[in-house]
Amino acid sequence: MPENPTEPPLSRRAARAARPPQGTADDGQPGDPRADAAEPRDQRSDAAEPGDQRADAGRPVPPAPAQVPIEALFEEQERNAPVTAARIDKDRRKSRVAAWTVFAVIIALLGGLAAGGFWVWSTYEDQIRAVMGWEEPKDFEPGLAEGEVTITVVSNETGADISQTLFDAGVTKTSDAFYDYLISSGADTNKLDVGVFSLQEKMTSEAAYEALVDPANKQQNTVQLREGLTVDQSVERIAEGVGVPLEDVEAAVADPGAYGVDEQSLEGWLFPATYTFDPGVTATDVVQRMVDRAVEALDEAGVPEDRRAEILTIASIIEREARFEKDFFKVSRVIQNRLDPGNSETAGLLQMDSTVKYGYGTTHDGSVSTTPEQRADDNGWNTYLHPGLPVGPIANPGATAIEAAMNPEDGPWLYFVTVDLSTGETEFTSTYAEHQEAVEKWQAWCADNPDGGC
């Protein structure tokens, strides 16, 4: 305790003044590091003790402390909180949430890029392949050939026609592969002969050419009729297949009654198939066999004798209108719905372009559509002018088309249109407004594919 209790205690500044000179302190010698270290510490300690008026006088008053949000206090408290197992788990959960959030963002970005890339590829695939040299091969690879198919080459067919025939039969990979081969290789097209030939599926164009010019692959006395051919197309194939004069075949098909057919024409009655005949067969024998095969197919489908002409007519329209057999039964339903007398929207009019083209004589003009002039022509096959079925078949239907004519699929459809002629994609609709939307799609496809056969 101080001896004089009334004497105020010395301040730090007064204490320093009372200290002995440096080097004489009893706790350090001159040069003693302890004494040297003490001086800077004292020089930094200019802050006055509380109540030291001398120290406080003349010194600026420090500003009031800034207001700290209470949330910051909690955050500071959390940062300074002891590390516990619960806090570690919490931090781990936060890390996992953050990681999954980043992952989700990355996936979303990649998904957007993928969607954009898919749109670009689907829209500009051909151009991209051409620029990058990634064109899809037009031909099958060697060594893939399998099975057996027959194809018919008729008079006046061009290399492009034969190329399409080979593609339709599954011999070549694309419709223009064989034609491109003829051009690029300079192959002698004069060696190509008419007739029926045995080939394989998935052949290269070069192998198909060699097979066509090899006499061993030509089938003698064989006729192949595919679905959808007309009588005019069929007689030429019959003549070349069995080696009889064309005039003989034309005379043979001119009299339907000679084969038990009570119709004005044998249209629809020459059943599509591949036929082989003995040498010396006559044109009449050939036609009789084809008609008999048509009657057999009608009987197999359960067609009553008095409905044969009707079913062949419906089946022939199905054969010409539908692109794929899977659509045959829907097209058949459209025909039945439009013929329904109770349907006021169609008034019994089929309005099928295939029948109009047949009646106008333009079935083989390479187009699926009709002109106002054709639709205005007054003939028995113009289903835009005359309600009900046309006066007869328009082509030779196959077994599936006959079955579809007898057993239409259930549905409300009144319209259909093939919106993509390259793939055969067809839309079936129940109202005229829906049909118009599908027609617009078809028109857009035609605009993008001026050589597509619209």
XYZ file of C-alpha atoms in Angstrom:
454
model
C 0.000 0.000 0.000
C 1.387 3.519 -0.792
C 2.800 5.383 2.100
C 0.888 8.566 1.314
C -2.584 7.499 0.387
C -3.541 11.001 -0.702
C -0.839 11.127 -3.345
C -2.250 10.145 -6.706
C -0.646 7.202 -8.441
C 1.901 7.937 -11.098
C 0.825 7.635 -14.704
C 2.826 5.561 -17.194
C 4.319 8.731 -18.632
C 5.383 9.874 -15.145
C 6.725 6.428 -14.411
C 8.884 6.537 -17.504
C 10.248 9.899 -16.450
C 11.196 8.465 -13.071
C 12.989 5.455 -14.506
C 16.770 5.456 -14.319
C 18.747 6.142 -17.508
C 19.100 3.279 -19.963
C 21.820 0.922 -18.979
C 21.589 1.599 -15.228
C 18.469 -0.398 -14.560
C 18.980 -3.051 -12.025
C 17.384 -5.660 -14.269
C 19.640 -5.198 -17.301
C 23.037 -4.134 -18.381
C 23.843 -1.752 -21.239
C 23.119 -3.563 -24.476
C 20.966 -6.083 -22.700
C 18.368 -7.237 -25.207
C 15.735 -7.140 -22.570
C 16.232 -3.411 -22.079
C 16.344 -2.782 -25.838
C 13.170 -4.680 -26.351
C 11.352 -2.781 -23.650
C 11.793 0.649 -25.171
C 9.924 0.121 -28.417
C 7.112 -1.544 -26.503
C 6.855 1.562 -24.239
C 6.984 3.932 -27.225
C 4.024 2.181 -28.777
C 2.105 2.473 -25.490
C 1.050 6.131 -25.787
C -2.556 5.363 -24.961
C -3.354 7.029 -21.641
C -4.656 5.253 -18.689
C -8.222 6.057 -17.743
C -8.424 9.311 -15.814
C -5.094 10.673 -17.145
C -6.245 14.159 -18.127
C -2.851 15.038 -19.475
C -2.903 12.189 -21.899
C -6.503 12.721 -22.969
C -6.192 16.463 -23.451
C -5.441 17.474 -27.030
C -5.982 13.973 -28.500
C -8.778 13.410 -31.020
C -11.864 11.635 -29.746
C -12.308 8.284 -31.596
C -15.587 7.795 -33.494
C -18.358 5.694 -32.043
C -18.234 2.018 -32.996
C -20.117 1.118 -36.241
C -23.452 -0.678 -35.875
C -22.984 -4.390 -36.644
C -26.001 -6.356 -37.992
C -27.103 -9.038 -35.639
C -26.805 -11.649 -38.424
C -23.074 -10.849 -38.634
C -22.722 -11.476 -34.912
C -24.244 -14.923 -35.337
C -22.016 -15.643 -38.333
C -18.961 -14.526 -36.342
C -20.110 -16.638 -33.457
C -20.543 -19.638 -35.764
C -17.106 -19.159 -37.286
C -15.549 -18.960 -33.838
C -17.601 -21.849 -32.473
C -15.739 -24.947 -31.431
C -15.381 -27.646 -34.119
C -17.743 -30.437 -33.169
C -18.971 -33.610 -34.873
C -22.349 -31.959 -35.488
C -20.688 -28.989 -37.112
C -18.555 -31.267 -39.314
C -21.702 -33.109 -40.464
C -23.416 -29.817 -41.175
C -20.443 -28.571 -43.191
C -20.387 -31.836 -45.121
C -24.079 -31.514 -45.925
C -23.501 -27.989 -47.143
C -20.628 -29.206 -49.319
C -22.745 -31.985 -50.780
C -25.602 -29.605 -51.541
C -23.193 -27.194 -53.194
C -21.617 -29.995 -55.205
C -24.989 -31.304 -56.402
C -26.054 -27.778 -57.293
C -22.942 -27.318 -59.424
C -23.509 -30.744 -60.969
C -27.122 -29.860 -61.826
C -26.010 -26.622 -63.462
C -23.413 -28.494 -65.522
C -25.986 -31.105 -66.599
C -28.423 -28.342 -67.575
C -25.745 -26.641 -69.643
C -24.745 -29.897 -71.292
C -28.421 -30.716 -71.919
C -28.920 -27.368 -73.603
C -25.847 -27.908 -75.747
C -27.029 -31.415 -76.640
C -30.511 -30.199 -77.579
C -29.062 -27.430 -79.693
C -26.634 -29.829 -81.312
C -29.442 -32.291 -82.084
C -31.490 -29.550 -83.759
C -28.538 -28.415 -85.854
C -27.723 -32.016 -86.848
C -31.320 -32.946 -87.716
C -31.766 -29.742 -89.744
C -28.426 -29.580 -91.528
C -27.224 -33.190 -91.488
C -26.678 -33.427 -95.239
C -24.775 -30.143 -95.395
C -22.640 -31.031 -92.359
C -21.798 -34.444 -93.784
C -20.850 -32.871 -97.104
C -18.599 -30.246 -95.499
C -16.937 -32.668 -93.090
C -16.671 -35.511 -95.573
C -18.950 -37.723 -93.485
C -21.379 -38.664 -96.250
C -23.357 -41.824 -95.524
C -22.226 -44.592 -97.899
C -24.677 -45.061 -100.753
C -23.702 -48.665 -101.309
C -23.685 -51.775 -99.164
C -20.329 -53.109 -98.052
C -19.075 -56.209 -99.900
C -19.896 -59.505 -98.246
C -23.357 -58.578 -96.944
C -25.374 -60.178 -99.758
C -27.975 -62.681 -98.605
C -31.237 -64.333 -99.612
C -32.731 -64.295 -103.092
C -34.936 -61.781 -104.890
C -36.178 -61.460 -108.421
C -36.350 -58.207 -110.342
C -37.798 -57.449 -113.754
C -36.164 -55.219 -116.341
C -38.512 -54.080 -119.075
C -37.985 -52.367 -122.419
C -37.151 -48.670 -122.547
C -36.125 -48.527 -118.889
C -33.242 -46.162 -118.154
C -30.354 -46.739 -115.783
C -32.185 -44.570 -113.261
C -35.306 -46.749 -113.600
C -33.334 -49.942 -112.992
C -31.570 -48.274 -110.062
C -34.939 -47.545 -108.441
C -36.144 -51.113 -109.119
C -33.067 -52.571 -107.425
C -33.550 -50.343 -104.394
C -37.258 -51.214 -104.108
C -36.336 -54.917 -104.109
C -33.731 -54.441 -101.352
C -30.810 -55.220 -103.647
C -29.039 -51.867 -103.280
C -28.810 -49.517 -100.299
C -30.075 -46.303 -101.931
C -32.244 -45.505 -104.922
C -29.437 -43.859 -106.885
C -26.529 -46.132 -105.918
C -26.719 -48.293 -109.057
C -27.178 -45.316 -111.359
C -24.190 -43.525 -109.805
C -22.142 -46.676 -110.321
C -23.062 -46.809 -114.017
C -21.970 -43.194 -114.444
C -18.763 -43.336 -112.408
C -17.554 -46.690 -113.742
C -18.525 -46.171 -117.361
C -20.226 -49.600 -117.358
C -21.650 -50.760 -120.676
C -25.417 -50.375 -120.323
C -25.947 -52.099 -123.670
C -25.255 -55.382 -121.882
C -28.308 -54.919 -119.688
C -31.109 -57.127 -120.979
C -34.848 -57.272 -120.363
C -36.368 -60.108 -118.379
C -36.528 -61.516 -114.878
C -33.277 -61.928 -112.946
C -32.280 -63.682 -109.747
C -30.271 -61.438 -107.422
C -29.639 -61.129 -103.697
C -30.433 -58.537 -101.088
C -27.727 -56.109 -99.863
C -25.499 -56.349 -102.921
C -22.992 -53.755 -104.000
C -23.915 -51.899 -107.170
C -20.975 -53.478 -108.987
C -22.095 -56.979 -107.972
C -25.675 -56.194 -109.025
C -24.458 -55.061 -112.439
C -22.381 -58.208 -112.925
C -25.412 -60.330 -111.961
C -27.682 -58.534 -114.413
C -25.352 -59.056 -117.364
C -24.739 -62.724 -116.486
C -27.091 -64.932 -118.584
C -27.027 -67.565 -115.833
C -29.075 -65.248 -113.590
C -31.816 -64.662 -116.138
C -34.890 -66.727 -115.466
C -36.488 -68.215 -118.550
C -40.293 -68.227 -118.914
C -40.704 -66.268 -115.671
C -43.006 -63.315 -115.112
C -42.908 -61.091 -112.052
C -45.771 -58.707 -111.359
C -45.464 -56.445 -108.328
C -48.339 -54.885 -106.432
C -49.814 -51.694 -107.830
C -49.069 -52.285 -111.513
C -51.760 -51.559 -114.074
C -52.761 -53.866 -116.914
C -50.768 -51.729 -119.371
C -47.628 -52.191 -117.270
C -48.296 -55.892 -116.763
C -48.681 -56.918 -120.414
C -45.172 -55.716 -121.228
C -43.681 -57.758 -118.425
C -45.649 -60.834 -119.480
C -44.411 -60.568 -123.054
C -40.779 -60.187 -122.067
C -40.939 -62.817 -119.337
C -42.295 -65.679 -121.426
C -40.985 -64.525 -124.767
C -44.265 -64.031 -126.607
C -45.163 -61.082 -128.851
C -46.576 -58.057 -127.051
C -49.508 -58.019 -129.455
C -50.505 -61.511 -128.339
C -50.619 -60.465 -124.705
C -52.589 -57.306 -125.498
C -55.137 -59.426 -127.367
C -55.314 -61.908 -124.479
C -56.235 -59.241 -121.895
C -58.752 -57.550 -124.168
C -61.549 -60.061 -123.429
C -62.215 -60.377 -119.661
C -65.161 -62.668 -120.266
C -62.836 -65.347 -121.612
C -61.582 -65.787 -118.037
C -64.946 -65.645 -116.265
C -64.652 -61.971 -115.346
C -67.831 -60.013 -115.968
C -66.167 -56.612 -116.125
C -65.088 -54.167 -118.793
C -61.406 -54.682 -118.018
C -59.030 -57.087 -116.315
C -57.698 -54.191 -114.246
C -57.150 -55.547 -110.754
C -57.516 -59.187 -111.796
C -53.874 -59.947 -112.724
C -52.664 -61.000 -109.306
C -49.149 -59.756 -108.380
C -46.689 -62.634 -107.911
C -43.731 -64.353 -109.581
C -44.794 -66.992 -112.081
C -42.730 -69.609 -113.920
C -44.122 -71.272 -117.024
C -43.149 -74.208 -119.188
C -41.629 -73.457 -122.586
C -44.207 -72.839 -125.314
C -46.807 -71.317 -123.005
C -49.329 -69.003 -124.693
C -50.349 -65.510 -123.638
C -53.866 -66.773 -122.862
C -52.475 -69.464 -120.565
C -50.449 -66.864 -118.692
C -53.391 -64.502 -118.220
C -55.707 -67.329 -117.135
C -53.255 -68.401 -114.437
C -53.010 -64.834 -113.088
C -56.784 -64.421 -112.956
C -57.152 -67.773 -111.210
C -54.602 -66.665 -108.627
C -56.614 -63.473 -107.988
C -59.785 -65.493 -107.398
C -57.853 -67.723 -105.010
C -56.690 -64.688 -103.004
C -60.257 -63.331 -102.852
C -61.548 -66.653 -101.572
C -58.768 -66.848 -98.963
C -59.846 -63.426 -97.661
C -63.456 -64.562 -97.391
C -64.788 -62.284 -100.132
C -68.265 -63.276 -101.359
C -68.438 -63.822 -105.098
C -70.859 -60.946 -105.599
C -68.433 -58.535 -103.880
C -65.270 -59.457 -105.749
C -65.317 -56.439 -108.055
C -66.112 -54.075 -105.162
C -63.326 -55.422 -102.912
C -60.790 -55.407 -105.755
C -61.679 -51.764 -106.435
C -61.242 -50.755 -102.784
C -58.071 -52.832 -102.480
C -56.598 -51.241 -105.609
C -57.133 -47.757 -104.148
C -55.502 -48.865 -100.903
C -52.554 -50.267 -102.866
C -52.003 -47.005 -104.718
C -52.669 -44.614 -101.820
C -50.901 -46.204 -98.839
C -47.127 -46.130 -98.657
C -46.683 -48.991 -96.213
C -48.750 -52.070 -95.434
C -49.102 -50.902 -91.816
C -51.328 -48.073 -93.115
C -53.472 -50.274 -95.384
C -56.133 -50.955 -92.760
C -56.415 -47.272 -91.770
C -56.776 -46.189 -95.394
C -59.481 -48.822 -95.756
C -61.325 -47.270 -92.803
C -61.079 -43.798 -94.351
C -62.682 -45.159 -97.523
C -65.513 -46.781 -95.567
C -66.098 -43.656 -93.437
C -66.244 -41.406 -96.484
C -68.663 -43.735 -98.239
C -71.000 -43.721 -95.231
C -74.290 -42.099 -96.386
C -74.739 -40.590 -92.944
C -71.502 -38.616 -93.185
C -72.537 -35.111 -94.191
C -68.977 -33.773 -94.220
C -67.889 -35.869 -97.217
C -71.249 -36.300 -98.959
C -70.114 -39.736 -100.098
C -67.172 -38.351 -102.114
C -63.925 -40.302 -101.822
C -61.835 -37.511 -103.397
C -58.880 -39.814 -104.021
C -56.174 -38.415 -106.303
C -55.146 -41.914 -107.364
C -58.525 -42.558 -108.972
C -58.549 -39.146 -110.660
C -55.111 -39.756 -112.156
C -56.136 -43.184 -113.410
C -59.236 -41.820 -115.125
C -57.277 -38.946 -116.645
C -54.474 -41.239 -117.836
C -51.675 -39.762 -115.691
C -51.079 -42.605 -113.257
C -47.477 -42.950 -114.367
C -46.513 -39.262 -114.577
C -44.358 -39.435 -111.429
C -46.590 -37.174 -109.323
C -48.971 -37.990 -106.477
C -51.077 -34.841 -106.757
C -53.677 -33.736 -109.263
C -54.421 -30.503 -111.094
C -57.719 -28.566 -111.134
C -58.130 -29.642 -114.737
C -57.785 -33.321 -113.856
C -60.224 -33.013 -110.954
C -62.757 -31.369 -113.256
C -62.617 -34.089 -115.918
C -65.868 -36.030 -116.051
C -64.988 -39.731 -116.113
C -66.054 -42.784 -114.168
C -62.959 -42.716 -111.924
C -63.220 -39.066 -110.864
C -64.142 -39.445 -107.201
C -64.094 -35.649 -106.790
C -67.146 -35.395 -109.044
C -68.964 -38.681 -108.517
C -69.864 -40.085 -105.077
C -69.168 -43.687 -104.195
C -66.546 -46.013 -105.633
C -65.114 -45.536 -109.102
C -66.387 -47.779 -111.903
C -63.567 -50.279 -111.430
C -60.131 -51.032 -109.977
C -57.150 -48.808 -110.770
C -54.309 -51.357 -110.261
C -53.616 -54.953 -109.257
C -53.848 -55.279 -105.448
C -51.962 -57.824 -103.377
C -53.229 -60.141 -100.653
C -52.696 -57.615 -97.807
C -54.675 -54.900 -99.587
C -57.524 -57.344 -100.214
C -57.557 -58.325 -96.548
C -57.537 -54.634 -95.518
C -60.484 -53.928 -97.809
C -62.448 -56.653 -96.040
C -61.303 -55.760 -92.508
C -60.770 -51.997 -92.050
C -59.279 -50.810 -88.770
C -61.653 -49.140 -86.341
C -61.288 -45.359 -86.226
C -62.975 -41.996 -86.939
C -60.607 -40.888 -89.724
C -61.951 -39.102 -92.774
C -58.676 -37.802 -94.194
C -55.067 -38.814 -94.624
C -52.051 -37.292 -96.301
C -48.483 -38.490 -96.683
C -46.504 -35.584 -95.227
C -43.089 -36.992 -96.163
C -42.874 -38.859 -99.460
C -39.336 -40.055 -98.769
C -40.251 -41.896 -95.561
C -43.931 -42.526 -96.243
C -44.967 -40.812 -93.000
C -48.748 -40.435 -93.193
C -51.091 -38.494 -90.914
C -54.709 -39.583 -90.416
C -57.203 -36.987 -89.204
C -60.913 -36.709 -88.422
C -61.683 -33.064 -89.209
C -61.035 -30.848 -92.184
C -59.119 -28.343 -90.036
C -56.741 -31.065 -88.854
C -56.387 -32.270 -92.419
C -55.406 -28.789 -93.576
C -52.633 -28.693 -90.982
C -51.309 -31.988 -92.340
C -51.566 -30.666 -95.909
C -49.447 -27.683 -94.913
C -46.770 -30.085 -93.671
C -46.893 -31.919 -96.993
C -46.653 -28.638 -98.904
C -43.652 -27.604 -96.812
C -41.966 -30.936 -97.563
C -42.665 -30.488 -101.275
C -41.190 -26.980 -101.174
C -38.004 -28.391 -99.645
C -37.943 -31.341 -102.075
C -38.904 -30.036 -105.527
C -37.872 -33.356 -107.139
C -39.652 -35.495 -104.549
C -42.609 -36.500 -106.715
C -45.234 -34.113 -105.376
